[in-house]
CSV table of N, CA and C in Angstrom, one decimal:
chain,number,residue,atom,x,y,z
A,6,PHE,N,65.4,-44.3,-46.7
A,6,PHE,CA,64.3,-43.5,-47.0
A,6,PHE,C,63.1,-44.3,-47.4
A,7,CYS,N,62.0,-44.1,-46.7
A,7,CYS,CA,60.8,-44.8,-47.1
A,7,CYS,C,60.0,-44.0,-48.1
A,8,ALA,N,60.0,-44.5,-49.3
A,8,ALA,CA,59.4,-43.8,-50.4
A,8,ALA,C,57.9,-43.6,-50.3
A,9,LYS,N,57.2,-44.4,-49.6
A,9,LYS,CA,55.8,-44.4,-49.5
A,9,LYS,C,55.3,-43.1,-48.8
A,10,HIS,N,56.0,-42.5,-47.9
A,10,HIS,CA,55.6,-41.3,-47.2
A,10,HIS,C,55.4,-40.0,-48.1
A,11,ALA,N,56.1,-40.0,-49.2
A,11,ALA,CA,56.1,-38.8,-50.1
A,11,ALA,C,55.2,-38.9,-51.3
A,12,MET,N,54.3,-40.0,-51.3
A,12,MET,CA,53.5,-40.2,-52.4
A,12,MET,C,52.4,-39.1,-52.6
A,13,LYS,N,52.2,-38.7,-53.8
A,13,LYS,CA,51.1,-37.7,-54.0
A,13,LYS,C,49.8,-38.3,-54.1
A,14,LYS,N,48.7,-37.6,-53.8
A,14,LYS,CA,47.4,-38.1,-53.8
A,14,LYS,C,46.9,-38.6,-55.2
A,15,ASN,N,47.3,-38.0,-56.3
A,15,ASN,CA,46.8,-38.4,-57.6
A,15,ASN,C,47.7,-39.3,-58.3
A,16,SER,N,48.4,-40.2,-57.6
A,16,SER,CA,49.3,-41.1,-58.3
A,16,SER,C,48.5,-42.2,-59.0
A,17,ASN,N,49.1,-42.8,-60.0
A,17,ASN,CA,48.5,-43.9,-60.7
A,17,ASN,C,48.3,-45.1,-59.8
A,18,LYS,N,47.3,-45.9,-60.0
A,18,LYS,CA,47.0,-47.1,-59.2
A,18,LYS,C,47.9,-48.2,-59.6
A,19,PHE,N,48.2,-48.3,-60.9
A,19,PHE,CA,49.1,-49.4,-61.4
A,19,PHE,C,50.3,-48.9,-62.2
A,20,ILE,N,51.4,-49.5,-62.1
A,20,ILE,CA,52.6,-49.2,-62.9
A,20,ILE,C,53.1,-50.5,-63.6
A,21,GLN,N,53.8,-50.3,-64.7
A,21,GLN,CA,54.4,-51.4,-65.4
A,21,GLN,C,55.9,-51.3,-65.2
A,22,LEU,N,56.5,-52.4,-64.8
A,22,LEU,CA,58.0,-52.5,-64.6
A,22,LEU,C,58.5,-53.8,-65.2
A,23,THR,N,59.8,-54.0,-65.2
A,23,THR,CA,60.4,-55.2,-65.8
A,23,THR,C,61.0,-56.0,-64.6
A,24,GLU,N,60.4,-57.1,-64.3
A,24,GLU,CA,60.9,-57.9,-63.2
A,24,GLU,C,62.1,-58.7,-63.6
A,25,VAL,N,63.1,-58.8,-62.8
A,25,VAL,CA,64.3,-59.7,-63.0
A,25,VAL,C,64.0,-61.0,-62.3
A,26,VAL,N,64.0,-62.1,-63.1
A,26,VAL,CA,63.7,-63.4,-62.6
A,26,VAL,C,64.9,-64.3,-62.8
A,27,SER,N,65.3,-65.0,-61.7
A,27,SER,CA,66.5,-66.0,-61.8
A,27,SER,C,65.9,-67.4,-62.0
A,28,SER,N,66.5,-68.1,-62.9
A,28,SER,CA,66.0,-69.5,-63.1
A,28,SER,C,66.9,-70.5,-62.3
A,29,GLY,N,67.9,-70.0,-61.6
A,29,GLY,CA,68.7,-70.9,-60.8
A,29,GLY,C,69.7,-70.1,-59.9
A,30,LEU,N,70.3,-70.8,-59.0
A,30,LEU,CA,71.3,-70.2,-58.1
A,30,LEU,C,72.5,-71.1,-58.0
A,31,THR,N,73.6,-70.6,-58.3
A,31,THR,CA,74.8,-71.4,-58.3
A,31,THR,C,75.7,-70.8,-57.2
A,32,ARG,N,76.2,-71.7,-56.4
A,32,ARG,CA,77.1,-71.3,-55.3
A,32,ARG,C,78.6,-71.5,-55.7
A,33,THR,N,79.3,-70.4,-55.4
A,33,THR,CA,80.8,-70.5,-55.6
A,33,THR,C,81.4,-70.5,-54.2
A,34,ARG,N,82.7,-70.6,-54.1
A,34,ARG,CA,83.3,-70.6,-52.8
A,34,ARG,C,82.9,-69.4,-51.9
A,35,ASN,N,83.0,-68.2,-52.5
A,35,ASN,CA,82.8,-67.0,-51.8
A,35,ASN,C,81.4,-66.5,-51.7
A,36,SER,N,80.6,-66.7,-52.7
A,36,SER,CA,79.2,-66.1,-52.6
A,36,SER,C,78.3,-66.8,-53.7
A,37,PRO,N,77.0,-66.7,-53.4
A,37,PRO,CA,76.1,-67.3,-54.4
A,37,PRO,C,76.0,-66.3,-55.6
A,38,GLN,N,75.9,-66.8,-56.8
A,38,GLN,CA,75.7,-65.9,-58.0
A,38,GLN,C,74.4,-66.3,-58.7
A,39,LEU,N,73.7,-65.3,-59.1
A,39,LEU,CA,72.5,-65.6,-59.9
A,39,LEU,C,72.9,-65.9,-61.3
A,40,THR,N,72.2,-67.0,-61.8
A,40,THR,CA,72.5,-67.4,-63.2
A,40,THR,C,71.2,-67.4,-64.0
A,41,ASN,N,71.4,-67.3,-65.3
A,41,ASN,CA,70.3,-67.4,-66.2
A,41,ASN,C,69.2,-66.3,-65.9
A,42,LEU,N,69.6,-65.1,-65.7
A,42,LEU,CA,68.7,-64.0,-65.4
A,42,LEU,C,67.7,-63.8,-66.6
A,43,GLN,N,66.5,-63.7,-66.3
A,43,GLN,CA,65.5,-63.5,-67.4
A,43,GLN,C,64.6,-62.3,-66.9
A,44,SER,N,63.9,-61.7,-67.8
A,44,SER,CA,63.0,-60.6,-67.4
A,44,SER,C,61.6,-60.8,-68.0
A,45,ARG,N,60.7,-60.1,-67.3
A,45,ARG,CA,59.3,-60.1,-67.8
A,45,ARG,C,58.6,-58.8,-67.4
A,46,THR,N,57.7,-58.4,-68.2
A,46,THR,CA,57.0,-57.2,-67.8
A,46,THR,C,55.9,-57.5,-66.9
A,47,ILE,N,55.8,-56.7,-65.8
A,47,ILE,CA,54.7,-57.0,-64.8
A,47,ILE,C,54.0,-55.7,-64.5
A,48,THR,N,52.8,-55.8,-64.1
A,48,THR,CA,52.0,-54.7,-63.6
A,48,THR,C,51.7,-54.8,-62.2
A,49,ILE,N,52.0,-53.7,-61.4
A,49,ILE,CA,51.9,-53.7,-60.0
A,49,ILE,C,50.9,-52.7,-59.5
A,50,ASN,N,50.1,-53.1,-58.5
A,50,ASN,CA,49.2,-52.2,-57.9
A,50,ASN,C,50.0,-51.4,-56.9
A,51,THR,N,50.1,-50.1,-57.0
A,51,THR,CA,51.0,-49.3,-56.2
A,51,THR,C,50.5,-49.3,-54.7
A,52,ASP,N,49.3,-49.6,-54.4
A,52,ASP,CA,48.8,-49.6,-53.1
A,52,ASP,C,49.4,-50.8,-52.3
A,53,LYS,N,49.9,-51.8,-53.0
A,53,LYS,CA,50.5,-53.0,-52.4
A,53,LYS,C,52.0,-52.8,-52.0
A,54,ILE,N,52.6,-51.8,-52.5
A,54,ILE,CA,54.0,-51.6,-52.3
A,54,ILE,C,54.2,-51.0,-50.9
A,55,GLN,N,55.1,-51.7,-50.1
A,55,GLN,CA,55.4,-51.3,-48.7
A,55,GLN,C,56.6,-50.3,-48.7
A,56,TYR,N,57.6,-50.7,-49.5
A,56,TYR,CA,58.9,-50.0,-49.4
A,56,TYR,C,59.6,-50.2,-50.7
A,57,VAL,N,60.4,-49.2,-51.1
A,57,VAL,CA,61.2,-49.3,-52.3
A,57,VAL,C,62.7,-48.9,-51.9
A,58,PHE,N,63.6,-49.7,-52.4
A,58,PHE,CA,65.0,-49.4,-52.2
A,58,PHE,C,65.9,-49.9,-53.3
A,59,PRO,N,67.1,-49.2,-53.5
A,59,PRO,CA,68.0,-49.6,-54.5
A,59,PRO,C,68.8,-50.8,-54.0
A,60,ASP,N,69.2,-51.6,-55.0
A,60,ASP,CA,70.0,-52.8,-54.7
A,60,ASP,C,71.4,-52.6,-55.1
A,61,SER,N,72.4,-53.2,-54.5
A,61,SER,CA,73.8,-53.0,-54.8
A,61,SER,C,74.2,-53.4,-56.2
A,62,SER,N,73.4,-54.3,-56.8
A,62,SER,CA,73.7,-54.7,-58.2
A,62,SER,C,73.1,-53.8,-59.2
A,63,GLY,N,72.5,-52.6,-58.8
A,63,GLY,CA,72.0,-51.7,-59.8
A,63,GLY,C,70.5,-51.8,-60.0
A,64,TYR,N,69.8,-52.8,-59.5
A,64,TYR,CA,68.4,-53.0,-59.7
A,64,TYR,C,67.7,-52.3,-58.5
A,65,THR,N,66.4,-52.3,-58.6
A,65,THR,CA,65.6,-51.7,-57.5
A,65,THR,C,64.7,-52.8,-57.0
A,66,VAL,N,64.5,-52.8,-55.7
A,66,VAL,CA,63.7,-53.8,-55.0
A,66,VAL,C,62.4,-53.2,-54.5
A,67,LEU,N,61.3,-53.8,-54.8
A,67,LEU,CA,60.0,-53.4,-54.3
A,67,LEU,C,59.6,-54.4,-53.2
A,68,GLN,N,59.4,-53.9,-52.0
A,68,GLN,CA,59.0,-54.8,-50.9
A,68,GLN,C,57.5,-54.7,-50.8
A,69,MET,N,56.9,-55.9,-51.1
A,69,MET,CA,55.5,-56.1,-51.0
A,69,MET,C,55.1,-56.7,-49.7
A,70,ARG,N,53.9,-57.0,-49.4
A,70,ARG,CA,53.5,-57.6,-48.1
A,70,ARG,C,54.2,-58.9,-47.9
A,71,ARG,N,54.2,-59.8,-48.9
A,71,ARG,CA,54.7,-61.2,-48.7
A,71,ARG,C,55.9,-61.5,-49.5
A,72,GLU,N,56.4,-60.6,-50.3
A,72,GLU,CA,57.6,-60.9,-51.1
A,72,GLU,C,58.3,-59.6,-51.6
A,73,ASN,N,59.5,-59.8,-52.0
A,73,ASN,CA,60.3,-58.7,-52.6
A,73,ASN,C,60.3,-59.0,-54.1
A,74,ILE,N,60.2,-57.9,-54.9
A,74,ILE,CA,60.3,-58.0,-56.4
A,74,ILE,C,61.4,-57.2,-56.8
A,75,LYS,N,62.4,-57.8,-57.6
A,75,LYS,CA,63.5,-57.0,-58.1
A,75,LYS,C,63.2,-56.6,-59.5
A,76,VAL,N,63.4,-55.4,-59.8
A,76,VAL,CA,63.1,-54.8,-61.2
A,76,VAL,C,64.3,-54.2,-61.8
A,77,GLU,N,64.3,-54.2,-63.2
A,77,GLU,CA,65.5,-53.7,-63.9
A,77,GLU,C,65.6,-52.1,-63.8
A,78,GLU,N,64.5,-51.5,-63.7
A,78,GLU,CA,64.5,-50.0,-63.7
A,78,GLU,C,65.3,-49.5,-62.5
A,79,ASN,N,66.0,-48.4,-62.7
A,79,ASN,CA,66.8,-47.8,-61.6
A,79,ASN,C,65.8,-47.2,-60.5
A,80,TYR,N,66.4,-46.9,-59.4
A,80,TYR,CA,65.6,-46.4,-58.2
A,80,TYR,C,64.9,-45.1,-58.6
A,81,ASP,N,65.6,-44.1,-59.2
A,81,ASP,CA,64.9,-42.9,-59.5
A,81,ASP,C,63.8,-43.0,-60.5
A,82,ASP,N,63.9,-43.9,-61.5
A,82,ASP,CA,62.9,-44.1,-62.5
A,82,ASP,C,61.6,-44.7,-61.8
A,83,VAL,N,61.9,-45.6,-60.8
A,83,VAL,CA,60.7,-46.3,-60.1
A,83,VAL,C,60.0,-45.2,-59.3
A,84,LEU,N,60.8,-44.4,-58.6
A,84,LEU,CA,60.1,-43.3,-57.8
A,84,LEU,C,59.3,-42.4,-58.7
A,85,GLN,N,59.9,-42.1,-59.9
A,85,GLN,CA,59.1,-41.2,-60.8
A,85,GLN,C,57.8,-41.9,-61.3
A,86,LYS,N,57.9,-43.2,-61.6
A,86,LYS,CA,56.7,-43.9,-62.0
A,86,LYS,C,55.6,-43.9,-60.8
A,87,LEU,N,56.1,-44.0,-59.6
A,87,LEU,CA,55.2,-44.0,-58.4
A,87,LEU,C,54.8,-42.6,-58.1
A,88,ASN,N,55.3,-41.6,-58.8
A,88,ASN,CA,54.9,-40.2,-58.6
A,88,ASN,C,55.4,-39.7,-57.2
A,89,ILE,N,56.6,-40.1,-56.9
A,89,ILE,CA,57.2,-39.7,-55.6
A,89,ILE,C,58.3,-38.7,-55.8
A,90,GLU,N,58.3,-37.7,-54.9
A,90,GLU,CA,59.3,-36.7,-54.9
A,90,GLU,C,60.2,-36.9,-53.7
A,91,VAL,N,61.5,-37.0,-54.0
A,91,VAL,CA,62.5,-37.2,-52.9
A,91,VAL,C,63.1,-35.9,-52.6
A,92,PRO,N,62.9,-35.4,-51.3
A,92,PRO,CA,63.6,-34.2,-50.9
A,92,PRO,C,65.1,-34.4,-50.6
A,93,TYR,N,65.9,-33.8,-51.5
A,93,TYR,CA,67.4,-34.0,-51.3
A,93,TYR,C,67.9,-32.7,-50.7
């Protein structure tokens, strides 16, 4: 589901989220594991968000033009902050 299509006209221009930042990547035999996860508060211009989707680890990913940003907030909370209604 592309969350951008359901955005209301009077949505806020900026939202605050908690970005998950990894300070390193450790490889094990089976898969890479993120280590030393840190977080920081960020402010994002909602006009720059291309796509929003949940991540298998419980985080939410915001796809921007040039990068993806992983945030601690769950998918439904991010949609609420973006003022998006999901038709279920």
